[in-house]
Amino acid sequence: SRTKHFLVIPKIELIILLILNASSGIEFILKAVNDGQEYSIAEKKPLKNLNIIDVGCGGGILSEPLKRLGASITGIDASETAIKSARLHSRKSNLEINYLVGTVDRLIEQKKLYDLVIASEVIEHVQDPNDFIKGLKKLVLPKGKIILTTLSRSLKSFLIAKVAAEYLTKVIPVGTHEWKKFLNPQELEILLTSDGFQVDSIKGMTYKINSDRFVLTDDLSMNYAIAATYFEPTTILSDD
């Protein structure tokens, strides 16, 4: 099974980690699980009834804020070093997170199912995005959701994520990204719908200098997030 390759990805992408830790990413997730509605500020644990898997969790930079919002979190990554770091930090932060070294295959074999499957900045690194989504689908409960964040294949992403990040500023190693592997939102939407998902929302994430933070936007030319709900195929019984 090619799912064993899904999580063998670089996890030292500083720019990406900043985006994952930004309020815009959490805001997108909260809206996605609440069918696009805003949560009340008074609701301190809006994810308390959700069982979430963070695929390719790295050092847990996304898992931790989701845990603080009340979710039951499992983080999985192929990097033993990353998981050791994640476990250490969660213990220091007094957060109970189930971190696992391994791949999607491990969870599929154990027949694990989740309310929400998140894979942030992973799909642009896999060999076969279609196989990747098929693997993630096996982890989603019926009417559960999947959230992916990734980079759009555009001139803007080529100049920023490839040329500037890898060659000019050297903030990430050369070869971290293969620009041709980036998926446009329309391409990712087609992959999801062909596998039984209904796309609920797509939003771009961009940095606003004046407010010094990342915000959600309709500009999908750089980083974007997509949320979709999984519906099991319906079987039509014959009268014969």
Short mmCIF file of N, CA and C in Angstrom, two decimals, residues 64-238:
data_model
loop_
_atom_site.label_atom_id
_atom_site.label_comp_id
_atom_site.label_asym_id
_atom_site.label_seq_id
_atom_site.Cartn_x
_atom_site.Cartn_y
_atom_site.Cartn_z
N GLU A 64 -1.93 20.91 19.66
CA GLU A 64 -2.05 21.52 20.99
C GLU A 64 -3.18 22.55 21.10
N PRO A 65 -3.30 23.51 20.19
CA PRO A 65 -4.42 24.44 20.32
C PRO A 65 -5.78 23.77 20.16
N LEU A 66 -5.85 22.71 19.35
CA LEU A 66 -7.11 21.99 19.20
C LEU A 66 -7.46 21.27 20.50
N LYS A 67 -6.46 20.73 21.17
CA LYS A 67 -6.69 20.10 22.47
C LYS A 67 -7.19 21.12 23.48
N ARG A 68 -6.62 22.31 23.46
CA ARG A 68 -7.04 23.35 24.40
C ARG A 68 -8.49 23.76 24.16
N LEU A 69 -8.97 23.55 22.94
CA LEU A 69 -10.35 23.87 22.61
C LEU A 69 -11.30 22.72 22.93
N GLY A 70 -10.76 21.67 23.56
CA GLY A 70 -11.62 20.62 24.08
C GLY A 70 -11.64 19.32 23.31
N ALA A 71 -10.98 19.25 22.18
CA ALA A 71 -11.05 18.04 21.36
C ALA A 71 -10.26 16.89 21.96
N SER A 72 -10.65 15.68 21.61
CA SER A 72 -9.85 14.49 21.87
C SER A 72 -8.92 14.33 20.67
N ILE A 73 -7.61 14.45 20.88
CA ILE A 73 -6.67 14.56 19.76
C ILE A 73 -5.72 13.38 19.69
N THR A 74 -5.56 12.87 18.45
CA THR A 74 -4.49 11.93 18.14
C THR A 74 -3.64 12.58 17.06
N GLY A 75 -2.33 12.60 17.26
CA GLY A 75 -1.42 13.12 16.25
C GLY A 75 -0.52 12.00 15.77
N ILE A 76 -0.36 11.87 14.47
CA ILE A 76 0.48 10.81 13.93
C ILE A 76 1.46 11.37 12.91
N ASP A 77 2.69 10.89 12.97
CA ASP A 77 3.72 11.34 12.04
C ASP A 77 4.76 10.22 11.89
N ALA A 78 5.36 10.14 10.72
CA ALA A 78 6.36 9.11 10.46
C ALA A 78 7.69 9.42 11.13
N SER A 79 7.87 10.67 11.54
CA SER A 79 9.13 11.09 12.15
C SER A 79 9.13 10.83 13.65
N GLU A 80 9.98 9.91 14.07
CA GLU A 80 10.08 9.62 15.50
C GLU A 80 10.60 10.83 16.27
N THR A 81 11.51 11.57 15.65
CA THR A 81 12.06 12.77 16.28
C THR A 81 10.97 13.81 16.54
N ALA A 82 10.12 14.00 15.54
CA ALA A 82 9.02 14.98 15.68
C ALA A 82 8.06 14.56 16.78
N ILE A 83 7.73 13.27 16.84
CA ILE A 83 6.79 12.79 17.85
C ILE A 83 7.39 12.90 19.25
N LYS A 84 8.68 12.62 19.38
CA LYS A 84 9.34 12.78 20.68
C LYS A 84 9.24 14.22 21.15
N SER A 85 9.47 15.15 20.22
CA SER A 85 9.38 16.57 20.54
C SER A 85 7.95 16.95 20.93
N ALA A 86 6.98 16.41 20.18
CA ALA A 86 5.57 16.71 20.46
C ALA A 86 5.17 16.19 21.83
N ARG A 87 5.58 14.97 22.15
CA ARG A 87 5.23 14.39 23.46
C ARG A 87 5.84 15.19 24.60
N LEU A 88 7.08 15.60 24.42
CA LEU A 88 7.77 16.37 25.45
C LEU A 88 7.06 17.69 25.71
N HIS A 89 6.71 18.37 24.62
CA HIS A 89 6.07 19.69 24.76
C HIS A 89 4.68 19.57 25.36
N SER A 90 3.94 18.53 24.97
CA SER A 90 2.58 18.37 25.51
C SER A 90 2.62 18.05 27.00
N ARG A 91 3.62 17.29 27.43
CA ARG A 91 3.75 17.01 28.86
C ARG A 91 4.07 18.28 29.63
N LYS A 92 4.97 19.10 29.07
CA LYS A 92 5.32 20.36 29.73
C LYS A 92 4.11 21.30 29.79
N SER A 93 3.24 21.17 28.79
CA SER A 93 2.06 22.03 28.72
C SER A 93 0.86 21.42 29.44
N ASN A 94 1.06 20.23 30.02
CA ASN A 94 0.00 19.52 30.75
C ASN A 94 -1.20 19.25 29.84
N LEU A 95 -0.92 18.81 28.61
CA LEU A 95 -1.96 18.50 27.64
C LEU A 95 -1.91 17.00 27.32
N GLU A 96 -3.05 16.36 27.40
CA GLU A 96 -3.14 14.92 27.12
C GLU A 96 -3.45 14.70 25.64
N ILE A 97 -2.42 14.41 24.88
CA ILE A 97 -2.56 14.18 23.44
C ILE A 97 -1.95 12.83 23.10
N ASN A 98 -2.65 12.05 22.30
CA ASN A 98 -2.19 10.72 21.91
C ASN A 98 -1.32 10.83 20.67
N TYR A 99 -0.01 10.89 20.86
CA TYR A 99 0.91 11.00 19.73
C TYR A 99 1.42 9.61 19.33
N LEU A 100 1.42 9.35 18.04
CA LEU A 100 1.83 8.06 17.52
C LEU A 100 2.89 8.22 16.43
N VAL A 101 3.88 7.35 16.45
CA VAL A 101 4.83 7.26 15.35
C VAL A 101 4.27 6.25 14.36
N GLY A 102 4.11 6.64 13.12
CA GLY A 102 3.58 5.70 12.14
C GLY A 102 2.93 6.40 10.97
N THR A 103 2.12 5.63 10.27
CA THR A 103 1.50 6.11 9.04
C THR A 103 -0.01 5.89 9.11
N VAL A 104 -0.67 6.40 8.10
CA VAL A 104 -2.11 6.22 7.98
C VAL A 104 -2.48 4.74 7.99
N ASP A 105 -1.62 3.91 7.41
CA ASP A 105 -1.88 2.46 7.36
C ASP A 105 -2.12 1.89 8.75
N ARG A 106 -1.35 2.36 9.71
CA ARG A 106 -1.49 1.85 11.08
C ARG A 106 -2.89 2.08 11.61
N LEU A 107 -3.43 3.24 11.35
CA LEU A 107 -4.76 3.58 11.83
C LEU A 107 -5.84 2.82 11.07
N ILE A 108 -5.62 2.65 9.75
CA ILE A 108 -6.59 1.91 8.94
C ILE A 108 -6.67 0.46 9.39
N GLU A 109 -5.51 -0.13 9.66
CA GLU A 109 -5.48 -1.52 10.12
C GLU A 109 -6.20 -1.69 11.44
N GLN A 110 -6.15 -0.67 12.28
CA GLN A 110 -6.82 -0.72 13.58
C GLN A 110 -8.29 -0.29 13.48
N LYS A 111 -8.72 0.02 12.26
CA LYS A 111 -10.11 0.44 12.00
C LYS A 111 -10.51 1.66 12.84
N LYS A 112 -9.58 2.58 12.97
CA LYS A 112 -9.85 3.81 13.69
C LYS A 112 -10.70 4.75 12.84
N LEU A 113 -11.68 5.39 13.47
CA LEU A 113 -12.53 6.35 12.78
C LEU A 113 -12.62 7.63 13.61
N TYR A 114 -12.71 8.76 12.91
CA TYR A 114 -12.68 10.05 13.59
C TYR A 114 -13.78 10.98 13.06
N ASP A 115 -14.18 11.91 13.93
CA ASP A 115 -15.16 12.92 13.52
C ASP A 115 -14.54 13.90 12.53
N LEU A 116 -13.25 14.17 12.73
CA LEU A 116 -12.55 15.14 11.88
C LEU A 116 -11.14 14.66 11.60
N VAL A 117 -10.79 14.64 10.33
CA VAL A 117 -9.44 14.28 9.89
C VAL A 117 -8.79 15.54 9.32
N ILE A 118 -7.65 15.91 9.89
CA ILE A 118 -6.92 17.10 9.43
C ILE A 118 -5.57 16.69 8.88
N ALA A 119 -5.23 17.22 7.72
CA ALA A 119 -3.90 17.01 7.14
C ALA A 119 -3.41 18.37 6.63
N SER A 120 -2.58 19.00 7.41
CA SER A 120 -2.11 20.36 7.08
C SER A 120 -0.73 20.33 6.45
N GLU A 121 -0.65 20.88 5.26
CA GLU A 121 0.61 20.98 4.52
C GLU A 121 1.23 19.61 4.31
N VAL A 122 0.42 18.64 3.93
CA VAL A 122 0.88 17.28 3.68
C VAL A 122 0.70 16.87 2.23
N ILE A 123 -0.46 17.16 1.67
CA ILE A 123 -0.81 16.61 0.37
C ILE A 123 0.14 17.05 -0.74
N GLU A 124 0.78 18.20 -0.59
CA GLU A 124 1.71 18.65 -1.63
C GLU A 124 3.01 17.87 -1.64
N HIS A 125 3.19 16.99 -0.65
CA HIS A 125 4.41 16.19 -0.56
C HIS A 125 4.22 14.74 -0.97
N VAL A 126 2.99 14.30 -1.14
CA VAL A 126 2.75 12.87 -1.41
C VAL A 126 2.91 12.57 -2.90
N GLN A 127 3.18 11.30 -3.20
CA GLN A 127 3.37 10.89 -4.59
C GLN A 127 2.05 10.87 -5.35
N ASP A 128 0.99 10.43 -4.71
CA ASP A 128 -0.31 10.30 -5.38
C ASP A 128 -1.40 10.91 -4.50
N PRO A 129 -1.81 12.15 -4.78
CA PRO A 129 -2.83 12.81 -3.96
C PRO A 129 -4.15 12.04 -3.91
N ASN A 130 -4.51 11.38 -5.01
CA ASN A 130 -5.75 10.62 -5.03
C ASN A 130 -5.70 9.47 -4.03
N ASP A 131 -4.59 8.73 -4.02
CA ASP A 131 -4.42 7.64 -3.05
C ASP A 131 -4.41 8.18 -1.62
N PHE A 132 -3.81 9.34 -1.46
CA PHE A 132 -3.75 9.96 -0.14
C PHE A 132 -5.15 10.22 0.41
N ILE A 133 -6.00 10.81 -0.43
CA ILE A 133 -7.37 11.11 -0.01
C ILE A 133 -8.15 9.84 0.25
N LYS A 134 -7.94 8.82 -0.57
CA LYS A 134 -8.61 7.54 -0.35
C LYS A 134 -8.22 6.95 1.01
N GLY A 135 -6.95 7.12 1.38
CA GLY A 135 -6.51 6.64 2.68
C GLY A 135 -7.16 7.41 3.81
N LEU A 136 -7.21 8.74 3.68
CA LEU A 136 -7.82 9.56 4.71
C LEU A 136 -9.31 9.26 4.85
N LYS A 137 -9.95 8.96 3.72
CA LYS A 137 -11.39 8.67 3.75
C LYS A 137 -11.70 7.48 4.65
N LYS A 138 -10.78 6.53 4.72
CA LYS A 138 -10.99 5.34 5.54
C LYS A 138 -10.93 5.64 7.04
N LEU A 139 -10.54 6.87 7.38
CA LEU A 139 -10.47 7.28 8.78
C LEU A 139 -11.65 8.14 9.21
N VAL A 140 -12.49 8.53 8.24
CA VAL A 140 -13.57 9.48 8.52
C VAL A 140 -14.88 8.75 8.80
N LEU A 141 -15.52 9.11 9.89
CA LEU A 141 -16.86 8.60 10.17
C LEU A 141 -17.86 9.11 9.14
N PRO A 142 -18.92 8.37 8.86
CA PRO A 142 -19.97 8.89 7.98
C PRO A 142 -20.47 10.24 8.48
N LYS A 143 -20.55 11.19 7.59
CA LYS A 143 -20.92 12.58 7.88
C LYS A 143 -19.84 13.29 8.71
N GLY A 144 -18.68 12.66 8.81
CA GLY A 144 -17.54 13.33 9.42
C GLY A 144 -16.90 14.26 8.42
N LYS A 145 -15.88 15.00 8.87
CA LYS A 145 -15.28 16.01 8.00
C LYS A 145 -13.79 15.80 7.82
N ILE A 146 -13.31 16.33 6.73
CA ILE A 146 -11.88 16.36 6.44
C ILE A 146 -11.49 17.81 6.17
N ILE A 147 -10.34 18.21 6.69
CA ILE A 147 -9.82 19.56 6.43
C ILE A 147 -8.39 19.42 5.95
N LEU A 148 -8.10 20.01 4.81
CA LEU A 148 -6.76 20.00 4.24
C LEU A 148 -6.30 21.44 4.07
N THR A 149 -5.04 21.70 4.38
CA THR A 149 -4.44 22.98 4.01
C THR A 149 -3.24 22.68 3.14
N THR A 150 -3.03 23.53 2.15
CA THR A 150 -1.95 23.28 1.20
C THR A 150 -1.62 24.55 0.44
N LEU A 151 -0.77 24.42 -0.54
CA LEU A 151 -0.35 25.55 -1.37
C LEU A 151 -0.92 25.41 -2.77
N SER A 152 -1.44 26.48 -3.30
CA SER A 152 -1.97 26.48 -4.66
C SER A 152 -0.83 26.57 -5.67
N ARG A 153 -1.00 25.92 -6.80
CA ARG A 153 0.01 25.99 -7.86
C ARG A 153 -0.24 27.26 -8.68
N SER A 154 0.54 28.27 -8.37
CA SER A 154 0.37 29.57 -9.02
C SER A 154 1.73 30.24 -9.13
N LEU A 155 1.79 31.30 -9.89
CA LEU A 155 3.02 32.07 -10.00
C LEU A 155 3.42 32.62 -8.63
N LYS A 156 2.42 33.07 -7.88
CA LYS A 156 2.67 33.63 -6.56
C LYS A 156 3.32 32.61 -5.63
N SER A 157 2.79 31.38 -5.60
CA SER A 157 3.35 30.35 -4.72
C SER A 157 4.74 29.93 -5.19
N PHE A 158 4.96 29.95 -6.50
CA PHE A 158 6.29 29.61 -7.02
C PHE A 158 7.32 30.62 -6.56
N LEU A 159 6.97 31.89 -6.65
CA LEU A 159 7.91 32.95 -6.28
C LEU A 159 8.16 32.99 -4.76
N ILE A 160 7.10 32.76 -3.98
CA ILE A 160 7.23 32.89 -2.53
C ILE A 160 7.69 31.59 -1.86
N ALA A 161 6.95 30.50 -2.12
CA ALA A 161 7.22 29.24 -1.42
C ALA A 161 8.44 28.50 -1.97
N LYS A 162 8.75 28.75 -3.23
CA LYS A 162 9.88 28.04 -3.84
C LYS A 162 11.11 28.95 -3.94
N VAL A 163 11.01 30.00 -4.74
CA VAL A 163 12.17 30.86 -4.99
C VAL A 163 12.61 31.60 -3.73
N ALA A 164 11.68 32.34 -3.12
CA ALA A 164 12.05 33.16 -1.96
C ALA A 164 12.39 32.31 -0.74
N ALA A 165 11.52 31.35 -0.41
CA ALA A 165 11.71 30.57 0.82
C ALA A 165 12.91 29.64 0.76
N GLU A 166 13.15 29.03 -0.41
CA GLU A 166 14.22 28.04 -0.51
C GLU A 166 15.55 28.62 -0.97
N TYR A 167 15.52 29.62 -1.85
CA TYR A 167 16.76 30.09 -2.45
C TYR A 167 17.20 31.47 -1.96
N LEU A 168 16.27 32.38 -1.74
CA LEU A 168 16.65 33.73 -1.35
C LEU A 168 16.83 33.86 0.16
N THR A 169 15.79 33.55 0.92
CA THR A 169 15.88 33.67 2.37
C THR A 169 16.44 32.41 3.03
N LYS A 170 16.34 31.27 2.30
CA LYS A 170 16.80 29.97 2.81
C LYS A 170 16.15 29.60 4.15
N VAL A 171 14.89 30.03 4.34
CA VAL A 171 14.18 29.71 5.58
C VAL A 171 13.80 28.24 5.64
N ILE A 172 13.73 27.59 4.48
CA ILE A 172 13.52 26.14 4.41
C ILE A 172 14.54 25.57 3.43
N PRO A 173 14.88 24.29 3.58
CA PRO A 173 15.91 23.69 2.72
C PRO A 173 15.50 23.65 1.25
N VAL A 174 16.48 23.78 0.38
CA VAL A 174 16.24 23.63 -1.05
C VAL A 174 15.72 22.23 -1.33
N GLY A 175 14.65 22.15 -2.10
CA GLY A 175 14.05 20.86 -2.42
C GLY A 175 12.89 20.48 -1.54
N THR A 176 12.57 21.33 -0.55
CA THR A 176 11.43 21.04 0.33
C THR A 176 10.15 20.91 -0.48
N HIS A 177 9.97 21.81 -1.43
CA HIS A 177 8.76 21.81 -2.25
C HIS A 177 9.04 21.39 -3.69
N GLU A 178 8.10 20.67 -4.26
CA GLU A 178 8.06 20.45 -5.70
C GLU A 178 6.84 21.20 -6.20
N TRP A 179 7.08 22.35 -6.80
CA TRP A 179 5.98 23.25 -7.18
C TRP A 179 4.95 22.55 -8.06
N LYS A 180 5.39 21.64 -8.91
CA LYS A 180 4.46 20.95 -9.81
C LYS A 180 3.48 20.06 -9.05
N LYS A 181 3.81 19.71 -7.82
CA LYS A 181 2.91 18.89 -7.01
C LYS A 181 1.82 19.70 -6.32
N PHE A 182 1.96 21.03 -6.31
CA PHE A 182 0.93 21.85 -5.69
C PHE A 182 -0.38 21.67 -6.44
N LEU A 183 -1.49 21.65 -5.72
CA LEU A 183 -2.81 21.48 -6.31
C LEU A 183 -3.59 22.78 -6.24
N ASN A 184 -4.20 23.15 -7.36
CA ASN A 184 -5.12 24.27 -7.34
C ASN A 184 -6.38 23.85 -6.58
N PRO A 185 -7.10 24.81 -6.00
CA PRO A 185 -8.33 24.47 -5.27
C PRO A 185 -9.33 23.66 -6.10
N GLN A 186 -9.44 23.99 -7.37
CA GLN A 186 -10.38 23.26 -8.22
C GLN A 186 -9.96 21.80 -8.38
N GLU A 187 -8.67 21.56 -8.49
CA GLU A 187 -8.17 20.19 -8.62
C GLU A 187 -8.41 19.39 -7.36
N LEU A 188 -8.18 20.00 -6.21
CA LEU A 188 -8.39 19.31 -4.95
C LEU A 188 -9.87 19.06 -4.71
N GLU A 189 -10.69 20.00 -5.10
CA GLU A 189 -12.14 19.82 -4.96
C GLU A 189 -12.63 18.63 -5.79
N ILE A 190 -12.11 18.49 -6.99
CA ILE A 190 -12.48 17.36 -7.85
C ILE A 190 -12.07 16.04 -7.22
N LEU A 191 -10.87 15.98 -6.67
CA LEU A 191 -10.40 14.76 -6.01
C LEU A 191 -11.31 14.38 -4.84
N LEU A 192 -11.71 15.36 -4.07
CA LEU A 192 -12.55 15.10 -2.91
C LEU A 192 -13.95 14.64 -3.32
N THR A 193 -14.56 15.34 -4.24
CA THR A 193 -15.94 14.99 -4.65
C THR A 193 -15.99 13.63 -5.33
N SER A 194 -14.94 13.27 -6.04
CA SER A 194 -14.91 11.97 -6.71
C SER A 194 -14.79 10.82 -5.71
N ASP A 195 -14.43 11.15 -4.46
CA ASP A 195 -14.29 10.11 -3.43
C ASP A 195 -15.40 10.17 -2.39
N GLY A 196 -16.49 10.83 -2.71
CA GLY A 196 -17.64 10.81 -1.82
C GLY A 196 -17.73 11.97 -0.84
N PHE A 197 -16.86 12.96 -0.99
CA PHE A 197 -16.92 14.13 -0.12
C PHE A 197 -17.73 15.25 -0.77
N GLN A 198 -18.39 16.01 0.08
CA GLN A 198 -19.06 17.22 -0.37
C GLN A 198 -18.29 18.41 0.18
N VAL A 199 -17.73 19.22 -0.70
CA VAL A 199 -16.92 20.36 -0.25
C VAL A 199 -17.82 21.42 0.37
N ASP A 200 -17.49 21.81 1.60
CA ASP A 200 -18.29 22.78 2.33
C ASP A 200 -17.76 24.20 2.19
N SER A 201 -16.45 24.35 2.23
CA SER A 201 -15.88 25.70 2.15
C SER A 201 -14.41 25.65 1.74
N ILE A 202 -13.98 26.72 1.10
CA ILE A 202 -12.58 26.90 0.71
C ILE A 202 -12.21 28.34 1.02
N LYS A 203 -11.12 28.53 1.74
CA LYS A 203 -10.67 29.87 2.06
C LYS A 203 -9.16 29.97 1.92
N GLY A 204 -8.71 31.13 1.46
CA GLY A 204 -7.30 31.40 1.41
C GLY A 204 -6.83 31.90 2.76
N MET A 205 -5.51 31.82 3.01
CA MET A 205 -4.92 32.37 4.23
C MET A 205 -3.76 33.26 3.82
N THR A 206 -3.82 34.50 4.25
CA THR A 206 -2.80 35.46 3.85
C THR A 206 -2.35 36.30 5.03
N TYR A 207 -1.13 36.80 4.94
CA TYR A 207 -0.56 37.60 6.01
C TYR A 207 -0.88 39.07 5.82
N LYS A 208 -1.42 39.71 6.86
CA LYS A 208 -1.73 41.13 6.83
C LYS A 208 -0.68 41.88 7.65
N ILE A 209 0.13 42.69 6.96
CA ILE A 209 1.22 43.39 7.64
C ILE A 209 0.69 44.36 8.69
N ASN A 210 -0.41 45.06 8.37
CA ASN A 210 -0.90 46.09 9.29
C ASN A 210 -1.40 45.52 10.62
N SER A 211 -1.89 44.27 10.59
CA SER A 211 -2.36 43.64 11.83
C SER A 211 -1.40 42.57 12.34
N ASP A 212 -0.34 42.29 11.57
CA ASP A 212 0.70 41.33 11.94
C ASP A 212 0.12 39.95 12.28
N ARG A 213 -0.76 39.47 11.39
CA ARG A 213 -1.32 38.14 11.60
C ARG A 213 -1.87 37.61 10.28
N PHE A 214 -2.12 36.30 10.27
CA PHE A 214 -2.73 35.68 9.11
C PHE A 214 -4.25 35.75 9.24
N VAL A 215 -4.91 35.99 8.11
CA VAL A 215 -6.37 36.09 8.11
C VAL A 215 -6.93 35.24 6.97
N LEU A 216 -8.20 34.89 7.10
CA LEU A 216 -8.89 34.18 6.02
C LEU A 216 -9.26 35.16 4.94
N THR A 217 -9.19 34.70 3.70
CA THR A 217 -9.44 35.57 2.56
C THR A 217 -10.03 34.76 1.41
N ASP A 218 -10.56 35.46 0.43
CA ASP A 218 -11.07 34.79 -0.78
C ASP A 218 -9.97 34.58 -1.81
N ASP A 219 -8.79 35.08 -1.53
CA ASP A 219 -7.64 34.91 -2.43
C ASP A 219 -7.06 33.50 -2.22
N LEU A 220 -7.19 32.65 -3.23
CA LEU A 220 -6.75 31.26 -3.12
C LEU A 220 -5.45 31.00 -3.88
N SER A 221 -4.70 32.04 -4.16
CA SER A 221 -3.52 31.90 -5.01
C SER A 221 -2.27 31.46 -4.27
N MET A 222 -2.32 31.41 -2.93
CA MET A 222 -1.15 31.02 -2.16
C MET A 222 -1.54 29.86 -1.25
N ASN A 223 -1.62 30.08 0.06
CA ASN A 223 -2.08 29.04 0.98
C ASN A 223 -3.60 29.05 1.06
N TYR A 224 -4.17 27.86 1.14
CA TYR A 224 -5.63 27.80 1.30
C TYR A 224 -6.01 26.57 2.11
N ALA A 225 -7.23 26.63 2.65
CA ALA A 225 -7.79 25.52 3.43
C ALA A 225 -9.10 25.10 2.79
N ILE A 226 -9.36 23.80 2.82
CA ILE A 226 -10.59 23.27 2.25
C ILE A 226 -11.21 22.29 3.25
N ALA A 227 -12.51 22.41 3.45
CA ALA A 227 -13.24 21.52 4.35
C ALA A 227 -14.31 20.78 3.56
N ALA A 228 -14.48 19.49 3.87
CA ALA A 228 -15.47 18.69 3.16
C ALA A 228 -16.07 17.66 4.11
N THR A 229 -17.32 17.27 3.82
CA THR A 229 -18.03 16.27 4.61
C THR A 229 -18.12 14.98 3.82
N TYR A 230 -17.91 13.86 4.53
CA TYR A 230 -17.94 12.55 3.86
C TYR A 230 -19.33 11.92 3.98
N PHE A 231 -19.86 11.51 2.84
CA PHE A 231 -21.14 10.81 2.79
C PHE A 231 -20.93 9.43 2.19
N GLU A 232 -21.36 8.41 2.93
CA GLU A 232 -21.25 7.06 2.42
C GLU A 232 -22.15 6.88 1.20
N PRO A 233 -21.68 6.09 0.22
CA PRO A 233 -22.53 5.82 -0.95
C PRO A 233 -23.82 5.13 -0.52
N THR A 234 -24.93 5.55 -1.10
CA THR A 234 -26.20 4.92 -0.80
C THR A 234 -26.44 3.74 -1.73
N THR A 235 -26.98 2.69 -1.20
CA THR A 235 -27.25 1.50 -1.99
C THR A 235 -28.73 1.43 -2.33
N ILE A 236 -29.02 1.31 -3.61
CA ILE A 236 -30.41 1.23 -4.05
C ILE A 236 -30.74 -0.25 -4.25
N LEU A 237 -31.68 -0.76 -3.47
CA LEU A 237 -32.05 -2.15 -3.54
C LEU A 237 -33.06 -2.39 -4.66
N SER A 238 -32.84 -3.46 -5.41
CA SER A 238 -33.73 -3.82 -6.49
C SER A 238 -34.93 -4.60 -5.95
#
